[in-house]
Amino acid sequence: MSYNRRTLSPDSPFAILAALLFFAAAAVRTVGFILSYSGEFLLFDLVLELIVPALCCVIFGAMLLSRKKSLIPTVFPIVGGSLYIIFRAVGLELWQTVAVVAIYAVFTLVYILTVTGILNTRRVLMLFCVGVSVLCVVHGSSLTPSRSSVLGILSIIFVLAAVFFESVGMRRGRQY
């Protein structure tokens, strides 16, 4: 049994707050998708724009509230959400695509290293969450304001805030 991996008690206030933020992110993503409906229904858009990110948020929130303390399974929704963001960045300008891919690849790597206990501190993950949230706010303020784009950025900020609160509540613990 290893004591290096991170755990989070499901009855911790940080786990509950993080789960609520994940559920709020899924709800905001759903409302943003509905508001961006342009009259034609494509299954690809439904799967890519709604089901993948919302499902990752709901699964992550449910994992935090489950009776398991291990955070290792939460790597899968983080990887799924990061791949969604990276895929969405492909249509941007080249420098923006490279920046988004680099930021979210490093974010995912830092999350995995923190949860598995390879990275000894949680502060790097916390700083990453705050930094990426600030970048989202700055980027969001430079966009033309549409309800769906604002709700999409708000959803990302909710996810980053949830990961931040999750990392605040993380403790070293035994894996059973």
mmCIF file with all atom_site columns, C-alpha atoms in Angstrom:
data_model
loop_
_atom_site.group_PDB
_atom_site.id
_atom_site.type_symbol
_atom_site.label_atom_id
_atom_site.label_alt_id
_atom_site.label_comp_id
_atom_site.label_asym_id
_atom_site.label_entity_id
_atom_site.label_seq_id
_atom_site.pdbx_PDB_ins_code
_atom_site.Cartn_x
_atom_site.Cartn_y
_atom_site.Cartn_z
_atom_site.occupancy
_atom_site.B_iso_or_equiv
_atom_site.pdbx_formal_charge
_atom_site.auth_seq_id
_atom_site.auth_comp_id
_atom_site.auth_asym_id
_atom_site.auth_atom_id
_atom_site.pdbx_PDB_model_num
ATOM 1   C CA . MET A 1 1   ? 0.000   0.000  0.000   1.00 0.00 ? 1   MET A CA 1
ATOM 2   C CA . SER A 1 2   ? 1.264   3.414  -0.926  1.00 0.00 ? 2   SER A CA 1
ATOM 3   C CA . TYR A 1 3   ? 0.962   6.573  1.099   1.00 0.00 ? 3   TYR A CA 1
ATOM 4   C CA . ASN A 1 4   ? 2.059   8.885  -1.712  1.00 0.00 ? 4   ASN A CA 1
ATOM 5   C CA . ARG A 1 5   ? -1.199  9.038  -3.644  1.00 0.00 ? 5   ARG A CA 1
ATOM 6   C CA . ARG A 1 6   ? -3.736  11.741 -2.909  1.00 0.00 ? 6   ARG A CA 1
ATOM 7   C CA . THR A 1 7   ? -7.151  11.061 -1.428  1.00 0.00 ? 7   THR A CA 1
ATOM 8   C CA . LEU A 1 8   ? -10.224 13.146 -0.767  1.00 0.00 ? 8   LEU A CA 1
ATOM 9   C CA . SER A 1 9   ? -12.946 12.195 1.642   1.00 0.00 ? 9   SER A CA 1
ATOM 10  C CA . PRO A 1 10  ? -16.390 12.314 -0.021  1.00 0.00 ? 10  PRO A CA 1
ATOM 11  C CA . ASP A 1 11  ? -17.864 14.107 2.994   1.00 0.00 ? 11  ASP A CA 1
ATOM 12  C CA . SER A 1 12  ? -15.204 16.816 2.891   1.00 0.00 ? 12  SER A CA 1
ATOM 13  C CA . PRO A 1 13  ? -16.644 20.292 2.275   1.00 0.00 ? 13  PRO A CA 1
ATOM 14  C CA . PHE A 1 14  ? -14.068 20.715 -0.501  1.00 0.00 ? 14  PHE A CA 1
ATOM 15  C CA . ALA A 1 15  ? -15.286 17.543 -2.242  1.00 0.00 ? 15  ALA A CA 1
ATOM 16  C CA . ILE A 1 16  ? -18.895 18.690 -1.980  1.00 0.00 ? 16  ILE A CA 1
ATOM 17  C CA . LEU A 1 17  ? -18.092 22.189 -3.268  1.00 0.00 ? 17  LEU A CA 1
ATOM 18  C CA . ALA A 1 18  ? -16.005 20.791 -6.125  1.00 0.00 ? 18  ALA A CA 1
ATOM 19  C CA . ALA A 1 19  ? -18.776 18.359 -7.089  1.00 0.00 ? 19  ALA A CA 1
ATOM 20  C CA . LEU A 1 20  ? -21.355 21.159 -7.065  1.00 0.00 ? 20  LEU A CA 1
ATOM 21  C CA . LEU A 1 21  ? -19.100 23.261 -9.288  1.00 0.00 ? 21  LEU A CA 1
ATOM 22  C CA . PHE A 1 22  ? -18.714 20.335 -11.696 1.00 0.00 ? 22  PHE A CA 1
ATOM 23  C CA . PHE A 1 23  ? -22.499 19.899 -11.827 1.00 0.00 ? 23  PHE A CA 1
ATOM 24  C CA . ALA A 1 24  ? -22.899 23.660 -12.378 1.00 0.00 ? 24  ALA A CA 1
ATOM 25  C CA . ALA A 1 25  ? -20.349 23.506 -15.212 1.00 0.00 ? 25  ALA A CA 1
ATOM 26  C CA . ALA A 1 26  ? -22.363 20.730 -16.879 1.00 0.00 ? 26  ALA A CA 1
ATOM 27  C CA . ALA A 1 27  ? -25.574 22.738 -16.493 1.00 0.00 ? 27  ALA A CA 1
ATOM 28  C CA . VAL A 1 28  ? -23.979 25.902 -17.891 1.00 0.00 ? 28  VAL A CA 1
ATOM 29  C CA . ARG A 1 29  ? -22.540 23.909 -20.804 1.00 0.00 ? 29  ARG A CA 1
ATOM 30  C CA . THR A 1 30  ? -26.007 22.498 -21.530 1.00 0.00 ? 30  THR A CA 1
ATOM 31  C CA . VAL A 1 31  ? -27.653 25.930 -21.458 1.00 0.00 ? 31  VAL A CA 1
ATOM 32  C CA . GLY A 1 32  ? -24.890 27.330 -23.691 1.00 0.00 ? 32  GLY A CA 1
ATOM 33  C CA . PHE A 1 33  ? -25.452 24.522 -26.173 1.00 0.00 ? 33  PHE A CA 1
ATOM 34  C CA . ILE A 1 34  ? -29.200 25.131 -26.228 1.00 0.00 ? 34  ILE A CA 1
ATOM 35  C CA . LEU A 1 35  ? -28.720 28.879 -26.731 1.00 0.00 ? 35  LEU A CA 1
ATOM 36  C CA . SER A 1 36  ? -26.285 28.310 -29.592 1.00 0.00 ? 36  SER A CA 1
ATOM 37  C CA . TYR A 1 37  ? -28.778 26.139 -31.493 1.00 0.00 ? 37  TYR A CA 1
ATOM 38  C CA . SER A 1 38  ? -28.886 27.489 -35.035 1.00 0.00 ? 38  SER A CA 1
ATOM 39  C CA . GLY A 1 39  ? -31.827 25.552 -36.444 1.00 0.00 ? 39  GLY A CA 1
ATOM 40  C CA . GLU A 1 40  ? -30.089 22.480 -37.788 1.00 0.00 ? 40  GLU A CA 1
ATOM 41  C CA . PHE A 1 41  ? -29.341 19.469 -35.678 1.00 0.00 ? 41  PHE A CA 1
ATOM 42  C CA . LEU A 1 42  ? -26.095 17.577 -36.218 1.00 0.00 ? 42  LEU A CA 1
ATOM 43  C CA . LEU A 1 43  ? -25.303 14.518 -34.156 1.00 0.00 ? 43  LEU A CA 1
ATOM 44  C CA . PHE A 1 44  ? -21.598 15.361 -34.286 1.00 0.00 ? 44  PHE A CA 1
ATOM 45  C CA . ASP A 1 45  ? -22.248 18.749 -32.665 1.00 0.00 ? 45  ASP A CA 1
ATOM 46  C CA . LEU A 1 46  ? -24.457 17.172 -30.020 1.00 0.00 ? 46  LEU A CA 1
ATOM 47  C CA . VAL A 1 47  ? -21.819 14.613 -29.099 1.00 0.00 ? 47  VAL A CA 1
ATOM 48  C CA . LEU A 1 48  ? -18.811 16.919 -29.298 1.00 0.00 ? 48  LEU A CA 1
ATOM 49  C CA . GLU A 1 49  ? -20.247 20.139 -27.919 1.00 0.00 ? 49  GLU A CA 1
ATOM 50  C CA . LEU A 1 50  ? -22.589 18.827 -25.252 1.00 0.00 ? 50  LEU A CA 1
ATOM 51  C CA . ILE A 1 51  ? -22.287 15.189 -24.317 1.00 0.00 ? 51  ILE A CA 1
ATOM 52  C CA . VAL A 1 52  ? -18.485 14.893 -23.985 1.00 0.00 ? 52  VAL A CA 1
ATOM 53  C CA . PRO A 1 53  ? -17.836 17.955 -21.781 1.00 0.00 ? 53  PRO A CA 1
ATOM 54  C CA . ALA A 1 54  ? -21.045 17.683 -19.749 1.00 0.00 ? 54  ALA A CA 1
ATOM 55  C CA . LEU A 1 55  ? -20.581 13.964 -19.190 1.00 0.00 ? 55  LEU A CA 1
ATOM 56  C CA . CYS A 1 56  ? -16.967 14.491 -18.057 1.00 0.00 ? 56  CYS A CA 1
ATOM 57  C CA . CYS A 1 57  ? -18.186 17.072 -15.515 1.00 0.00 ? 57  CYS A CA 1
ATOM 58  C CA . VAL A 1 58  ? -21.023 14.894 -14.217 1.00 0.00 ? 58  VAL A CA 1
ATOM 59  C CA . ILE A 1 59  ? -18.791 11.820 -13.936 1.00 0.00 ? 59  ILE A CA 1
ATOM 60  C CA . PHE A 1 60  ? -16.097 13.792 -12.121 1.00 0.00 ? 60  PHE A CA 1
ATOM 61  C CA . GLY A 1 61  ? -18.613 15.261 -9.663  1.00 0.00 ? 61  GLY A CA 1
ATOM 62  C CA . ALA A 1 62  ? -20.129 11.846 -9.036  1.00 0.00 ? 62  ALA A CA 1
ATOM 63  C CA . MET A 1 63  ? -16.680 10.376 -8.420  1.00 0.00 ? 63  MET A CA 1
ATOM 64  C CA . LEU A 1 64  ? -15.975 13.026 -5.805  1.00 0.00 ? 64  LEU A CA 1
ATOM 65  C CA . LEU A 1 65  ? -19.202 12.245 -3.972  1.00 0.00 ? 65  LEU A CA 1
ATOM 66  C CA . SER A 1 66  ? -18.863 8.473  -4.190  1.00 0.00 ? 66  SER A CA 1
ATOM 67  C CA . ARG A 1 67  ? -17.780 6.529  -1.158  1.00 0.00 ? 67  ARG A CA 1
ATOM 68  C CA . LYS A 1 68  ? -14.329 5.921  -2.655  1.00 0.00 ? 68  LYS A CA 1
ATOM 69  C CA . LYS A 1 69  ? -11.544 8.162  -1.416  1.00 0.00 ? 69  LYS A CA 1
ATOM 70  C CA . SER A 1 70  ? -9.129  7.458  -4.282  1.00 0.00 ? 70  SER A CA 1
ATOM 71  C CA . LEU A 1 71  ? -8.607  10.245 -6.796  1.00 0.00 ? 71  LEU A CA 1
ATOM 72  C CA . ILE A 1 72  ? -6.836  8.083  -9.380  1.00 0.00 ? 72  ILE A CA 1
ATOM 73  C CA . PRO A 1 73  ? -10.054 7.385  -11.388 1.00 0.00 ? 73  PRO A CA 1
ATOM 74  C CA . THR A 1 74  ? -10.659 11.146 -11.693 1.00 0.00 ? 74  THR A CA 1
ATOM 75  C CA . VAL A 1 75  ? -7.781  11.261 -14.164 1.00 0.00 ? 75  VAL A CA 1
ATOM 76  C CA . PHE A 1 76  ? -10.084 9.945  -16.907 1.00 0.00 ? 76  PHE A CA 1
ATOM 77  C CA . PRO A 1 77  ? -12.623 12.830 -16.881 1.00 0.00 ? 77  PRO A CA 1
ATOM 78  C CA . ILE A 1 78  ? -9.763  15.350 -16.683 1.00 0.00 ? 78  ILE A CA 1
ATOM 79  C CA . VAL A 1 79  ? -8.092  13.783 -19.724 1.00 0.00 ? 79  VAL A CA 1
ATOM 80  C CA . GLY A 1 80  ? -11.434 13.710 -21.558 1.00 0.00 ? 80  GLY A CA 1
ATOM 81  C CA . GLY A 1 81  ? -12.158 17.358 -20.754 1.00 0.00 ? 81  GLY A CA 1
ATOM 82  C CA . SER A 1 82  ? -8.661  18.451 -21.739 1.00 0.00 ? 82  SER A CA 1
ATOM 83  C CA . LEU A 1 83  ? -8.883  16.545 -25.032 1.00 0.00 ? 83  LEU A CA 1
ATOM 84  C CA . TYR A 1 84  ? -12.204 18.289 -25.689 1.00 0.00 ? 84  TYR A CA 1
ATOM 85  C CA . ILE A 1 85  ? -10.636 21.725 -25.115 1.00 0.00 ? 85  ILE A CA 1
ATOM 86  C CA . ILE A 1 86  ? -7.622  20.810 -27.260 1.00 0.00 ? 86  ILE A CA 1
ATOM 87  C CA . PHE A 1 87  ? -9.889  19.560 -30.048 1.00 0.00 ? 87  PHE A CA 1
ATOM 88  C CA . ARG A 1 88  ? -11.907 22.779 -29.895 1.00 0.00 ? 88  ARG A CA 1
ATOM 89  C CA . ALA A 1 89  ? -8.700  24.809 -30.243 1.00 0.00 ? 89  ALA A CA 1
ATOM 90  C CA . VAL A 1 90  ? -7.825  23.281 -33.618 1.00 0.00 ? 90  VAL A CA 1
ATOM 91  C CA . GLY A 1 91  ? -9.841  25.879 -35.544 1.00 0.00 ? 91  GLY A CA 1
ATOM 92  C CA . LEU A 1 92  ? -8.128  28.863 -33.926 1.00 0.00 ? 92  LEU A CA 1
ATOM 93  C CA . GLU A 1 93  ? -5.093  30.726 -35.194 1.00 0.00 ? 93  GLU A CA 1
ATOM 94  C CA . LEU A 1 94  ? -1.857  28.756 -35.053 1.00 0.00 ? 94  LEU A CA 1
ATOM 95  C CA . TRP A 1 95  ? -0.402  30.541 -32.021 1.00 0.00 ? 95  TRP A CA 1
ATOM 96  C CA . GLN A 1 96  ? -3.670  30.174 -30.111 1.00 0.00 ? 96  GLN A CA 1
ATOM 97  C CA . THR A 1 97  ? -3.878  26.476 -30.941 1.00 0.00 ? 97  THR A CA 1
ATOM 98  C CA . VAL A 1 98  ? -0.300  25.901 -29.790 1.00 0.00 ? 98  VAL A CA 1
ATOM 99  C CA . ALA A 1 99  ? -0.932  27.860 -26.589 1.00 0.00 ? 99  ALA A CA 1
ATOM 100 C CA . VAL A 1 100 ? -4.146  25.994 -25.725 1.00 0.00 ? 100 VAL A CA 1
ATOM 101 C CA . VAL A 1 101 ? -2.583  22.599 -26.485 1.00 0.00 ? 101 VAL A CA 1
ATOM 102 C CA . ALA A 1 102 ? 0.449   23.425 -24.343 1.00 0.00 ? 102 ALA A CA 1
ATOM 103 C CA . ILE A 1 103 ? -1.577  24.810 -21.433 1.00 0.00 ? 103 ILE A CA 1
ATOM 104 C CA . TYR A 1 104 ? -4.040  21.935 -21.234 1.00 0.00 ? 104 TYR A CA 1
ATOM 105 C CA . ALA A 1 105 ? -1.426  19.243 -21.860 1.00 0.00 ? 105 ALA A CA 1
ATOM 106 C CA . VAL A 1 106 ? 0.666   20.619 -18.996 1.00 0.00 ? 106 VAL A CA 1
ATOM 107 C CA . PHE A 1 107 ? -2.471  21.065 -16.844 1.00 0.00 ? 107 PHE A CA 1
ATOM 108 C CA . THR A 1 108 ? -3.416  17.418 -17.373 1.00 0.00 ? 108 THR A CA 1
ATOM 109 C CA . LEU A 1 109 ? 0.130   16.290 -16.651 1.00 0.00 ? 109 LEU A CA 1
ATOM 110 C CA . VAL A 1 110 ? 0.274   18.353 -13.445 1.00 0.00 ? 110 VAL A CA 1
ATOM 111 C CA . TYR A 1 111 ? -3.092  16.927 -12.340 1.00 0.00 ? 111 TYR A CA 1
ATOM 112 C CA . ILE A 1 112 ? -1.952  13.360 -12.961 1.00 0.00 ? 112 ILE A CA 1
ATOM 113 C CA . LEU A 1 113 ? 1.363   13.928 -11.183 1.00 0.00 ? 113 LEU A CA 1
ATOM 114 C CA . THR A 1 114 ? -0.390  15.531 -8.214  1.00 0.00 ? 114 THR A CA 1
ATOM 115 C CA . VAL A 1 115 ? -3.069  12.865 -7.820  1.00 0.00 ? 115 VAL A CA 1
ATOM 116 C CA . THR A 1 116 ? -0.599  10.001 -8.103  1.00 0.00 ? 116 THR A CA 1
ATOM 117 C CA . GLY A 1 117 ? 1.690   11.605 -5.527  1.00 0.00 ? 117 GLY A CA 1
ATOM 118 C CA . ILE A 1 118 ? 4.668   11.973 -7.859  1.00 0.00 ? 118 ILE A CA 1
ATOM 119 C CA . LEU A 1 119 ? 4.467   15.741 -7.449  1.00 0.00 ? 119 LEU A CA 1
ATOM 120 C CA . ASN A 1 120 ? 4.918   16.367 -3.735  1.00 0.00 ? 120 ASN A CA 1
ATOM 121 C CA . THR A 1 121 ? 2.964   19.600 -3.554  1.00 0.00 ? 121 THR A CA 1
ATOM 122 C CA . ARG A 1 122 ? -0.581  20.607 -4.462  1.00 0.00 ? 122 ARG A CA 1
ATOM 123 C CA . ARG A 1 123 ? 0.393   24.242 -4.938  1.00 0.00 ? 123 ARG A CA 1
ATOM 124 C CA . VAL A 1 124 ? 1.460   23.785 -8.557  1.00 0.00 ? 124 VAL A CA 1
ATOM 125 C CA . LEU A 1 125 ? -1.999  22.467 -9.442  1.00 0.00 ? 125 LEU A CA 1
ATOM 126 C CA . MET A 1 126 ? -3.656  25.297 -7.517  1.00 0.00 ? 126 MET A CA 1
ATOM 127 C CA . LEU A 1 127 ? -1.540  27.915 -9.291  1.00 0.00 ? 127 LEU A CA 1
ATOM 128 C CA . PHE A 1 128 ? -2.304  26.327 -12.642 1.00 0.00 ? 128 PHE A CA 1
ATOM 129 C CA . CYS A 1 129 ? -6.043  26.485 -11.955 1.00 0.00 ? 129 CYS A CA 1
ATOM 130 C CA . VAL A 1 130 ? -5.840  30.149 -10.995 1.00 0.00 ? 130 VAL A CA 1
ATOM 131 C CA . GLY A 1 131 ? -3.576  31.017 -13.947 1.00 0.00 ? 131 GLY A CA 1
ATOM 132 C CA . VAL A 1 132 ? -5.708  29.281 -16.546 1.00 0.00 ? 132 VAL A CA 1
ATOM 133 C CA . SER A 1 133 ? -8.853  30.861 -15.056 1.00 0.00 ? 133 SER A CA 1
ATOM 134 C CA . VAL A 1 134 ? -7.291  34.296 -15.429 1.00 0.00 ? 134 VAL A CA 1
ATOM 135 C CA . LEU A 1 135 ? -6.342  33.491 -19.037 1.00 0.00 ? 135 LEU A CA 1
ATOM 136 C CA . CYS A 1 136 ? -9.926  32.385 -19.727 1.00 0.00 ? 136 CYS A CA 1
ATOM 137 C CA . VAL A 1 137 ? -11.303 35.627 -18.288 1.00 0.00 ? 137 VAL A CA 1
ATOM 138 C CA . VAL A 1 138 ? -8.845  37.725 -20.305 1.00 0.00 ? 138 VAL A CA 1
ATOM 139 C CA . HIS A 1 139 ? -9.557  35.753 -23.471 1.00 0.00 ? 139 HIS A CA 1
ATOM 140 C CA . GLY A 1 140 ? -13.304 35.858 -22.817 1.00 0.00 ? 140 GLY A CA 1
ATOM 141 C CA . SER A 1 141 ? -13.277 39.629 -22.416 1.00 0.00 ? 141 SER A CA 1
ATOM 142 C CA . SER A 1 142 ? -11.641 40.018 -25.839 1.00 0.00 ? 142 SER A CA 1
ATOM 143 C CA . LEU A 1 143 ? -14.322 37.942 -27.626 1.00 0.00 ? 143 LEU A CA 1
ATOM 144 C CA . THR A 1 144 ? -17.441 39.354 -29.138 1.00 0.00 ? 144 THR A CA 1
ATOM 145 C CA . PRO A 1 145 ? -20.003 38.836 -26.434 1.00 0.00 ? 145 PRO A CA 1
ATOM 146 C CA . SER A 1 146 ? -22.447 36.094 -27.300 1.00 0.00 ? 146 SER A CA 1
ATOM 147 C CA . ARG A 1 147 ? -24.320 34.174 -24.666 1.00 0.00 ? 147 ARG A CA 1
ATOM 148 C CA . SER A 1 148 ? -23.020 30.776 -25.775 1.00 0.00 ? 148 SER A CA 1
ATOM 149 C CA . SER A 1 149 ? -19.347 31.866 -25.780 1.00 0.00 ? 149 SER A CA 1
ATOM 150 C CA . VAL A 1 150 ? -19.692 33.503 -22.365 1.00 0.00 ? 150 VAL A CA 1
ATOM 151 C CA . LEU A 1 151 ? -21.389 30.391 -20.983 1.00 0.00 ? 151 LEU A CA 1
ATOM 152 C CA . GLY A 1 152 ? -18.671 28.172 -22.496 1.00 0.00 ? 152 GLY A CA 1
ATOM 153 C CA . ILE A 1 153 ? -15.939 30.185 -20.780 1.00 0.00 ? 153 ILE A CA 1
ATOM 154 C CA . LEU A 1 154 ? -17.963 30.250 -17.556 1.00 0.00 ? 154 LEU A CA 1
ATOM 155 C CA . SER A 1 155 ? -18.207 26.457 -17.736 1.00 0.00 ? 155 SER A CA 1
ATOM 156 C CA . ILE A 1 156 ? -14.415 26.169 -18.058 1.00 0.00 ? 156 ILE A CA 1
ATOM 157 C CA . ILE A 1 157 ? -13.938 28.528 -15.127 1.00 0.00 ? 157 ILE A CA 1
ATOM 158 C CA . PHE A 1 158 ? -16.323 26.431 -13.013 1.00 0.00 ? 158 PHE A CA 1
ATOM 159 C CA . VAL A 1 159 ? -14.303 23.306 -13.845 1.00 0.00 ? 159 VAL A CA 1
ATOM 160 C CA . LEU A 1 160 ? -11.036 25.026 -12.952 1.00 0.00 ? 160 LEU A CA 1
ATOM 161 C CA . ALA A 1 161 ? -12.523 26.302 -9.699  1.00 0.00 ? 161 ALA A CA 1
ATOM 162 C CA . ALA A 1 162 ? -13.737 22.780 -8.907  1.00 0.00 ? 162 ALA A CA 1
ATOM 163 C CA . VAL A 1 163 ? -10.277 21.326 -9.503  1.00 0.00 ? 163 VAL A CA 1
ATOM 164 C CA . PHE A 1 164 ? -8.827  24.106 -7.351  1.00 0.00 ? 164 PHE A CA 1
ATOM 165 C CA . PHE A 1 165 ? -11.137 23.277 -4.429  1.00 0.00 ? 165 PHE A CA 1
ATOM 166 C CA . GLU A 1 166 ? -10.510 19.586 -4.939  1.00 0.00 ? 166 GLU A CA 1
ATOM 167 C CA . SER A 1 167 ? -6.762  20.198 -4.696  1.00 0.00 ? 167 SER A CA 1
ATOM 168 C CA . VAL A 1 168 ? -7.267  22.244 -1.518  1.00 0.00 ? 168 VAL A CA 1
ATOM 169 C CA . GLY A 1 169 ? -8.998  19.264 0.083   1.00 0.00 ? 169 GLY A CA 1
ATOM 170 C CA . MET A 1 170 ? -6.538  16.618 -1.133  1.00 0.00 ? 170 MET A CA 1
ATOM 171 C CA . ARG A 1 171 ? -4.597  14.711 1.477   1.00 0.00 ? 171 ARG A CA 1
ATOM 172 C CA . ARG A 1 172 ? -1.967  12.017 1.341   1.00 0.00 ? 172 ARG A CA 1
ATOM 173 C CA . GLY A 1 173 ? -3.470  8.693  2.154   1.00 0.00 ? 173 GLY A CA 1
ATOM 174 C CA . ARG A 1 174 ? -3.453  4.969  1.855   1.00 0.00 ? 174 ARG A CA 1
ATOM 175 C CA . GLN A 1 175 ? -4.843  3.387  -1.279  1.00 0.00 ? 175 GLN A CA 1
ATOM 176 C CA . TYR A 1 176 ? -6.955  0.332  -0.557  1.00 0.00 ? 176 TYR A CA 1
#
